[in-house]
Short mmCIF file of C-alpha atoms in Angstrom, two decimals:
data_model
loop_
_atom_site.label_atom_id
_atom_site.label_comp_id
_atom_site.label_asym_id
_atom_site.label_seq_id
_atom_site.Cartn_x
_atom_site.Cartn_y
_atom_site.Cartn_z
CA MET A 1 79.56 -60.04 -35.41
CA CYS A 2 77.15 -58.27 -37.71
CA LEU A 3 74.40 -60.55 -36.54
CA LEU A 4 75.12 -59.70 -32.90
CA HIS A 5 75.13 -55.98 -33.68
CA GLN A 6 71.71 -56.23 -35.37
CA GLN A 7 70.21 -57.91 -32.29
CA VAL A 8 71.74 -55.67 -29.67
CA LEU A 9 71.13 -52.29 -31.37
CA PRO A 10 67.24 -52.35 -31.09
CA MET A 11 67.52 -53.38 -27.46
CA LEU A 12 69.84 -50.45 -26.71
CA ILE A 13 67.51 -48.00 -28.46
CA HIS A 14 64.49 -49.32 -26.52
CA LEU A 15 66.38 -49.12 -23.24
CA GLN A 16 67.59 -45.59 -23.96
CA THR A 17 64.06 -44.44 -24.77
CA HIS A 18 62.64 -45.72 -21.50
CA MET A 19 65.40 -44.12 -19.52
CA ILE A 20 65.26 -40.70 -21.20
CA LEU A 21 61.46 -40.30 -21.00
CA PRO A 22 61.18 -40.39 -17.16
CA ALA A 23 64.08 -37.98 -16.96
CA ALA A 24 62.28 -35.65 -19.35
CA LEU A 25 59.12 -35.84 -17.31
CA ALA A 26 61.00 -35.12 -14.14
CA GLN A 27 62.64 -32.12 -15.79
CA THR A 28 59.18 -30.85 -16.88
CA ASN A 29 57.77 -31.12 -13.35
CA PHE A 30 60.77 -29.29 -11.99
CA THR A 31 60.28 -26.48 -14.51
CA TYR A 32 56.54 -26.21 -13.64
CA ASN A 33 57.29 -25.99 -9.90
CA ARG A 34 59.77 -23.20 -10.54
CA MET A 35 57.18 -21.37 -12.63
CA HIS A 36 54.60 -21.77 -9.87
CA THR A 37 56.97 -20.34 -7.26
CA LYS A 38 57.85 -17.44 -9.53
CA ILE A 39 54.20 -16.65 -10.24
CA THR A 40 53.35 -16.59 -6.53
CA SER A 41 56.13 -14.10 -5.89
CA ILE A 42 54.97 -11.97 -8.82
CA LYS A 43 51.45 -11.65 -7.35
CA SER A 44 52.88 -10.25 -4.11
CA GLU A 45 55.12 -7.74 -5.91
CA PRO A 46 53.97 -4.23 -6.90
CA GLU A 47 52.65 -3.51 -10.34
CA SER A 48 56.01 -2.30 -11.70
CA THR A 49 57.10 -5.60 -13.31
CA SER A 50 58.63 -6.53 -16.63
CA ALA A 51 56.69 -7.48 -19.75
CA SER A 52 57.72 -11.17 -19.57
CA GLU A 53 56.53 -11.40 -15.96
CA HIS A 54 53.18 -9.93 -16.97
CA ARG A 55 52.75 -12.64 -19.56
CA VAL A 56 53.43 -15.30 -16.93
CA PHE A 57 50.79 -13.71 -14.68
CA VAL A 58 48.21 -13.92 -17.46
CA ARG A 59 48.97 -17.62 -17.93
CA ARG A 60 48.59 -18.13 -14.19
CA LYS A 61 45.21 -16.38 -14.20
CA ARG A 62 43.97 -18.50 -17.07
CA SER A 63 45.14 -21.70 -15.39
CA ARG A 64 43.10 -20.92 -12.26
CA ASN A 65 39.82 -20.38 -14.11
CA PRO A 66 38.76 -24.03 -13.80
CA GLU A 67 39.42 -23.89 -10.06
CA LEU A 68 37.22 -20.80 -9.68
CA VAL A 69 34.36 -22.46 -11.55
CA THR A 70 34.52 -25.56 -9.39
CA LYS A 71 34.36 -23.40 -6.24
CA THR A 72 31.24 -21.50 -7.36
CA GLU A 73 29.30 -24.60 -8.38
CA PRO A 74 28.14 -25.51 -4.84
CA GLN A 75 26.88 -21.93 -4.29
CA ASP A 76 24.91 -22.01 -7.53
CA GLN A 77 23.38 -25.34 -6.61
CA LYS A 78 22.41 -24.03 -3.18
CA PHE A 79 20.80 -20.93 -4.66
CA THR A 80 18.84 -22.70 -7.36
CA SER A 81 17.55 -25.29 -4.93
CA ILE A 82 15.48 -22.59 -3.19
CA LEU A 83 13.77 -21.33 -6.32
CA PRO A 84 10.98 -23.32 -7.97
CA ASP A 85 11.24 -24.60 -11.51
CA ILE A 86 9.92 -22.35 -14.24
CA GLU A 87 7.11 -24.82 -14.94
CA GLU A 88 5.77 -24.29 -11.41
CA PHE A 89 4.67 -20.79 -12.37
CA ALA A 90 2.25 -22.16 -14.97
CA TYR A 91 -1.50 -21.98 -14.44
CA GLY A 92 -3.16 -24.92 -12.81
CA LYS A 93 -0.57 -25.46 -10.06
CA PRO A 94 -1.77 -23.46 -7.05
CA ASN A 95 -0.02 -25.60 -4.42
CA VAL A 96 3.52 -24.43 -5.16
CA ASN A 97 5.46 -23.50 -2.03
CA LEU A 98 6.73 -20.14 -3.23
CA PRO A 99 8.73 -17.80 -0.98
CA LEU A 100 6.54 -15.30 0.92
CA THR A 101 6.69 -11.94 -0.84
CA LYS A 102 4.93 -8.64 -0.06
CA SER A 103 2.30 -9.21 -2.73
CA ARG A 104 1.51 -12.71 -1.46
CA LEU A 105 1.47 -11.42 2.12
CA LYS A 106 -1.04 -8.74 1.13
CA THR A 107 -3.23 -11.36 -0.52
CA GLN A 108 -3.11 -13.54 2.56
CA VAL A 109 -4.06 -10.66 4.84
CA LYS A 110 -7.10 -9.91 2.69
CA SER A 111 -8.53 -13.38 3.27
CA VAL A 112 -10.15 -12.42 6.60
CA ASN A 113 -13.09 -14.27 8.06
CA PRO A 114 -16.16 -12.08 8.67
CA PRO A 115 -17.06 -11.36 12.29
CA LEU A 116 -19.63 -13.56 13.94
CA ASN A 117 -23.31 -12.61 13.55
CA TRP A 118 -22.50 -9.60 11.37
CA GLU A 119 -25.46 -10.30 9.08
CA LYS A 120 -27.84 -10.49 12.04
CA VAL A 121 -26.45 -7.23 13.44
CA LEU A 122 -26.81 -5.53 10.06
CA GLU A 123 -30.41 -6.69 9.74
CA GLN A 124 -31.28 -5.32 13.17
CA ILE A 125 -29.68 -1.96 12.38
CA HIS A 126 -31.75 -1.79 9.20
CA LYS A 127 -34.91 -2.29 11.30
CA MET A 128 -33.92 0.41 13.80
CA ARG A 129 -33.08 2.85 11.00
CA SER A 130 -36.49 2.31 9.38
CA LEU A 131 -38.24 3.52 12.53
CA ASN A 132 -36.74 7.04 12.61
CA ASP A 133 -35.25 9.43 10.08
CA ALA A 134 -31.74 10.77 10.52
CA PRO A 135 -30.23 14.04 9.26
CA VAL A 136 -28.17 12.12 6.67
CA ASP A 137 -31.36 10.86 5.01
CA SER A 138 -32.34 14.32 3.79
CA MET A 139 -29.24 16.48 4.17
CA GLY A 140 -26.31 14.23 3.34
CA CYS A 141 -23.69 15.15 0.77
CA GLU A 142 -25.27 12.88 -1.85
CA LYS A 143 -28.46 14.97 -1.67
CA ALA A 144 -26.74 18.09 -3.01
CA GLY A 145 -27.93 19.39 -6.39
CA THR A 146 -30.52 16.68 -7.01
CA SER A 147 -32.45 19.02 -9.33
CA LEU A 148 -29.39 19.97 -11.41
CA PRO A 149 -28.17 18.36 -14.66
CA PRO A 150 -25.69 15.47 -14.20
CA LYS A 151 -22.58 17.52 -14.87
CA GLU A 152 -23.59 20.32 -12.49
CA ARG A 153 -24.78 17.85 -9.89
CA ARG A 154 -21.41 16.09 -9.85
CA PHE A 155 -19.73 19.40 -9.08
CA ALA A 156 -22.32 20.16 -6.38
CA VAL A 157 -21.65 16.80 -4.69
CA LEU A 158 -17.94 17.51 -4.83
CA ILE A 159 -18.33 20.92 -3.16
CA SER A 160 -20.75 19.46 -0.61
CA SER A 161 -18.18 16.78 0.27
CA LEU A 162 -15.51 19.45 0.66
CA LEU A 163 -17.69 21.45 3.08
CA SER A 164 -18.83 18.39 5.06
CA SER A 165 -15.47 17.80 6.73
CA GLN A 166 -15.72 18.53 10.48
CA THR A 167 -19.23 19.85 9.93
CA LYS A 168 -22.69 18.52 10.74
CA ASP A 169 -25.06 17.61 7.93
CA HIS A 170 -27.59 20.38 8.52
CA VAL A 171 -24.85 23.04 8.49
CA THR A 172 -23.38 21.69 5.23
CA HIS A 173 -26.84 21.47 3.68
CA GLY A 174 -27.57 25.09 4.57
CA ALA A 175 -24.31 26.29 3.02
CA ILE A 176 -25.03 24.39 -0.22
CA GLN A 177 -28.48 25.90 -0.41
CA ARG A 178 -27.11 29.43 -0.02
CA LEU A 179 -24.50 28.81 -2.71
CA GLN A 180 -27.14 27.46 -5.10
CA ASP A 181 -29.50 30.38 -4.44
CA SER A 182 -26.62 32.75 -5.24
CA ASN A 183 -25.79 30.87 -8.46
CA LEU A 184 -22.38 29.97 -7.00
CA LEU A 185 -22.53 26.19 -7.33
CA LYS A 186 -20.82 26.07 -10.73
CA PRO A 187 -17.09 26.15 -11.46
CA GLU A 188 -17.46 29.18 -13.75
CA THR A 189 -19.19 31.33 -11.15
CA ILE A 190 -17.07 30.19 -8.21
CA GLU A 191 -13.84 30.91 -10.11
CA LYS A 192 -15.01 34.49 -10.78
CA ALA A 193 -16.52 35.09 -7.32
CA ASP A 194 -14.76 36.99 -4.59
CA GLU A 195 -13.35 34.79 -1.84
CA THR A 196 -14.91 36.94 0.87
CA THR A 197 -18.33 36.34 -0.66
CA LEU A 198 -17.77 32.60 -0.54
CA LYS A 199 -16.69 32.78 3.09
CA ASN A 200 -19.86 34.61 4.06
CA LEU A 201 -22.08 32.15 2.23
CA ILE A 202 -20.57 28.95 3.63
CA TYR A 203 -20.18 30.19 7.20
CA PRO A 204 -20.43 28.54 9.80
CA VAL A 205 -18.98 25.33 8.33
CA GLY A 206 -15.78 24.19 9.97
CA PHE A 207 -12.61 25.84 8.62
CA TYR A 208 -14.73 27.97 6.28
CA THR A 209 -11.81 30.28 5.40
CA ARG A 210 -9.63 27.45 4.13
CA LYS A 211 -12.56 25.78 2.39
CA ALA A 212 -13.42 28.97 0.52
CA THR A 213 -9.86 29.08 -0.79
CA ASN A 214 -10.02 25.43 -1.83
CA MET A 215 -13.34 26.03 -3.58
CA LYS A 216 -11.73 28.53 -5.92
CA LYS A 217 -8.74 26.24 -6.53
CA ILE A 218 -10.99 23.29 -7.34
CA ALA A 219 -13.12 25.38 -9.68
CA LYS A 220 -10.04 26.56 -11.57
CA ILE A 221 -8.66 23.01 -11.89
CA CYS A 222 -11.99 21.66 -13.14
CA LEU A 223 -12.20 24.41 -15.77
CA MET A 224 -8.63 24.02 -16.99
CA LYS A 225 -8.23 20.23 -16.94
CA TYR A 226 -11.74 18.76 -17.14
CA ASN A 227 -13.74 21.23 -19.22
CA GLY A 228 -15.85 22.27 -16.25
CA ASP A 229 -16.51 18.70 -15.08
CA ILE A 230 -14.89 16.85 -12.18
CA PRO A 231 -12.21 14.11 -12.36
CA ASN A 232 -13.61 10.68 -13.17
CA THR A 233 -10.94 8.74 -11.28
CA LEU A 234 -10.24 8.36 -7.60
CA GLU A 235 -6.64 9.48 -8.10
CA GLY A 236 -7.82 12.63 -9.85
CA LEU A 237 -10.26 13.46 -7.06
CA LEU A 238 -7.68 12.91 -4.34
CA SER A 239 -5.33 15.30 -6.13
CA LEU A 240 -7.78 18.16 -5.56
CA PRO A 241 -7.10 20.42 -2.55
CA GLY A 242 -9.10 19.48 0.53
CA ILE A 243 -10.45 16.17 -0.85
CA GLY A 244 -9.65 13.06 1.17
CA PRO A 245 -10.39 9.34 0.70
CA LYS A 246 -13.81 9.49 2.34
CA MET A 247 -14.93 12.31 0.05
CA GLY A 248 -13.30 10.77 -3.00
CA HIS A 249 -15.12 7.45 -2.64
CA LEU A 250 -18.44 9.21 -2.02
CA VAL A 251 -18.08 11.38 -5.13
CA MET A 252 -17.08 8.37 -7.24
CA ASN A 253 -20.14 6.46 -6.00
CA VAL A 254 -22.67 9.27 -6.45
CA GLY A 255 -21.18 11.26 -9.33
CA TRP A 256 -19.87 8.48 -11.56
CA ASP A 257 -21.67 5.39 -10.24
CA ASN A 258 -18.26 3.78 -9.80
CA VAL A 259 -17.80 1.87 -6.56
CA GLN A 260 -14.11 1.62 -5.69
CA GLY A 261 -14.32 1.61 -1.91
CA ILE A 262 -16.38 2.24 1.19
CA CYS A 263 -17.04 5.79 2.30
CA VAL A 264 -15.95 5.79 5.95
CA ASP A 265 -16.44 8.85 8.12
CA THR A 266 -16.22 9.25 11.88
CA HIS A 267 -19.61 7.56 12.48
CA VAL A 268 -18.73 4.45 10.46
CA HIS A 269 -15.27 4.37 12.03
CA ARG A 270 -16.66 4.56 15.56
CA ILE A 271 -19.51 2.06 15.14
CA CYS A 272 -17.39 -0.58 13.36
CA ASN A 273 -14.92 -0.51 16.26
CA ARG A 274 -17.70 -0.70 18.84
CA LEU A 275 -19.31 -3.68 17.11
CA GLY A 276 -15.97 -5.47 16.78
CA TRP A 277 -16.19 -5.50 12.99
CA VAL A 278 -12.65 -4.08 12.88
CA MET A 279 -10.00 -4.45 15.53
CA GLY A 280 -8.27 -1.39 16.94
CA THR A 281 -8.15 0.80 13.84
CA LYS A 282 -7.01 4.34 14.59
CA THR A 283 -8.29 6.26 11.56
CA PRO A 284 -11.28 6.06 9.19
CA GLU A 285 -8.90 5.08 6.38
CA GLU A 286 -7.64 2.09 8.39
CA THR A 287 -11.25 1.13 9.11
CA ARG A 288 -12.08 1.29 5.40
CA GLU A 289 -9.22 -1.03 4.49
CA ALA A 290 -10.11 -3.50 7.26
CA LEU A 291 -13.84 -3.43 6.44
CA GLN A 292 -13.29 -4.06 2.74
CA MET A 293 -11.40 -7.25 3.55
CA TRP A 294 -14.58 -9.12 4.47
CA LEU A 295 -17.71 -7.02 3.77
CA PRO A 296 -19.41 -8.07 0.50
CA LYS A 297 -19.08 -5.46 -2.23
CA GLU A 298 -22.85 -5.07 -2.64
CA GLU A 299 -22.87 -3.59 0.89
CA TRP A 300 -20.13 -1.03 0.24
CA VAL A 301 -22.46 1.77 -0.83
CA PRO A 302 -25.44 1.38 1.57
CA ILE A 303 -23.25 0.79 4.62
CA ASN A 304 -22.33 4.49 4.86
CA PRO A 305 -25.78 6.12 5.15
CA LEU A 306 -26.97 3.18 7.23
CA LEU A 307 -24.28 3.51 9.90
CA VAL A 308 -24.11 7.30 9.71
CA GLY A 309 -27.83 7.56 10.48
CA PHE A 310 -27.47 4.91 13.19
CA GLY A 311 -24.66 6.94 14.73
CA GLN A 312 -26.72 10.13 14.60
CA THR A 313 -29.75 8.62 16.34
CA VAL A 314 -28.79 5.62 18.51
CA CYS A 315 -25.04 4.87 18.65
CA THR A 316 -24.03 8.46 19.27
CA PRO A 317 -20.44 9.46 20.09
CA LEU A 318 -21.25 10.32 23.70
CA ARG A 319 -23.87 8.58 25.83
CA PRO A 320 -25.11 6.08 23.21
CA SER A 321 -28.62 4.69 23.77
CA CYS A 322 -27.52 1.11 24.43
CA SER A 323 -30.74 0.34 26.33
CA LEU A 324 -32.79 1.13 23.18
CA CYS A 325 -30.45 -0.72 20.80
CA SER A 326 -31.70 -4.12 19.63
CA VAL A 327 -28.16 -5.45 19.13
CA ASN A 328 -26.85 -4.67 22.61
CA GLU A 329 -26.57 -8.42 23.34
CA LEU A 330 -24.31 -8.89 20.33
CA CYS A 331 -22.27 -5.70 20.78
CA PRO A 332 -19.06 -6.13 22.79
CA SER A 333 -19.10 -2.43 23.68
CA ALA A 334 -22.70 -2.23 24.91
CA PHE A 335 -23.15 -0.18 28.10
CA ARG A 336 -19.41 0.45 28.16
CA ALA A 337 -19.11 3.26 25.63
CA ALA A 338 -17.48 6.53 26.51
CA THR A 339 -19.45 9.08 28.45
CA THR A 340 -18.99 12.80 28.72
CA PRO A 341 -15.56 13.44 30.25
CA LYS A 342 -15.58 15.20 33.57
CA LYS A 343 -14.25 18.70 33.55
CA LYS A 344 -11.42 19.45 35.91
CA LEU A 345 -12.36 22.03 38.51
CA PRO A 346 -9.94 24.91 38.93
CA ARG A 347 -7.67 24.52 41.91
CA LYS A 348 -8.60 26.78 44.77
CA THR A 349 -5.98 29.34 45.61
CA LYS A 350 -4.79 29.22 49.18
CA PRO A 351 -4.71 32.53 51.10
CA GLU A 352 -0.98 32.23 51.71
CA GLU A 353 -0.38 31.97 47.92
CA LEU A 354 -2.00 35.36 47.33
#
């Protein structure tokens, strides 16, 4: 009997263990399902819950963290697949297919092919300009104050550029001469001078009243900020009243021997559009930006007096001398330029309207 009890007892214990364990597991799953149902109801309830329910909600939030991570992984992979590896930004790998940004777009726009036969056209214009003098050759803004010391000459070129806007070269040159004869071509004397005196001396330049006011403002700024000299940066020049990009680039070229851009006035703007060197630009500033995309930098300074004189003598605004121009076969606008617009005659008044 004792022997039978010793053999049966381990078998009963083993059988009991295997029967209780599945029941325990089933009980655990049942408890988890009840917790899950209770948590779902808690999320839909308002915030006024008990402290124990809040603890269950925290456990629920923590248990869902792995699920949230697995959901965001495909988005991260999709995002990173667009971007290049960090090694692709290293030097020596120019063929990387990077996304098109504004900076890269600007660089691509700058790589413009020069117009056809532009060198031949430029050479012919040089030959035509050598045959006759133009007003710009002796009375341009860069000729102002040639006998003055460098510091005073820079200020004279600046004032000459200010007066040249909407004014012909011989009128600007005459105004500069009168100012110099009156010892009013220095910032110290202009700042002390009466504005009416300046108006009388620079008349008849265009907008002489406004320019006389700007002369005094510029003189005061140069005395206070630059010790009587002019700004040595393009940004500083453009901050002065009445000074635009065309004047700023000219003063930088002549006054500081610093070429930062092409000086484009109405003559250069008109001729470049007529020759097809730029396409449909509306302002001189647009022409400057388009011209600088392809014109070699060694031509940036001489192109202004060359085309200005050409526009004053041959390629004039109205009725250009296309028959005398040696590049009329290469110019797309030859013999088609604008002529003098016809004036509208006043309408005759009928007797019955009187």
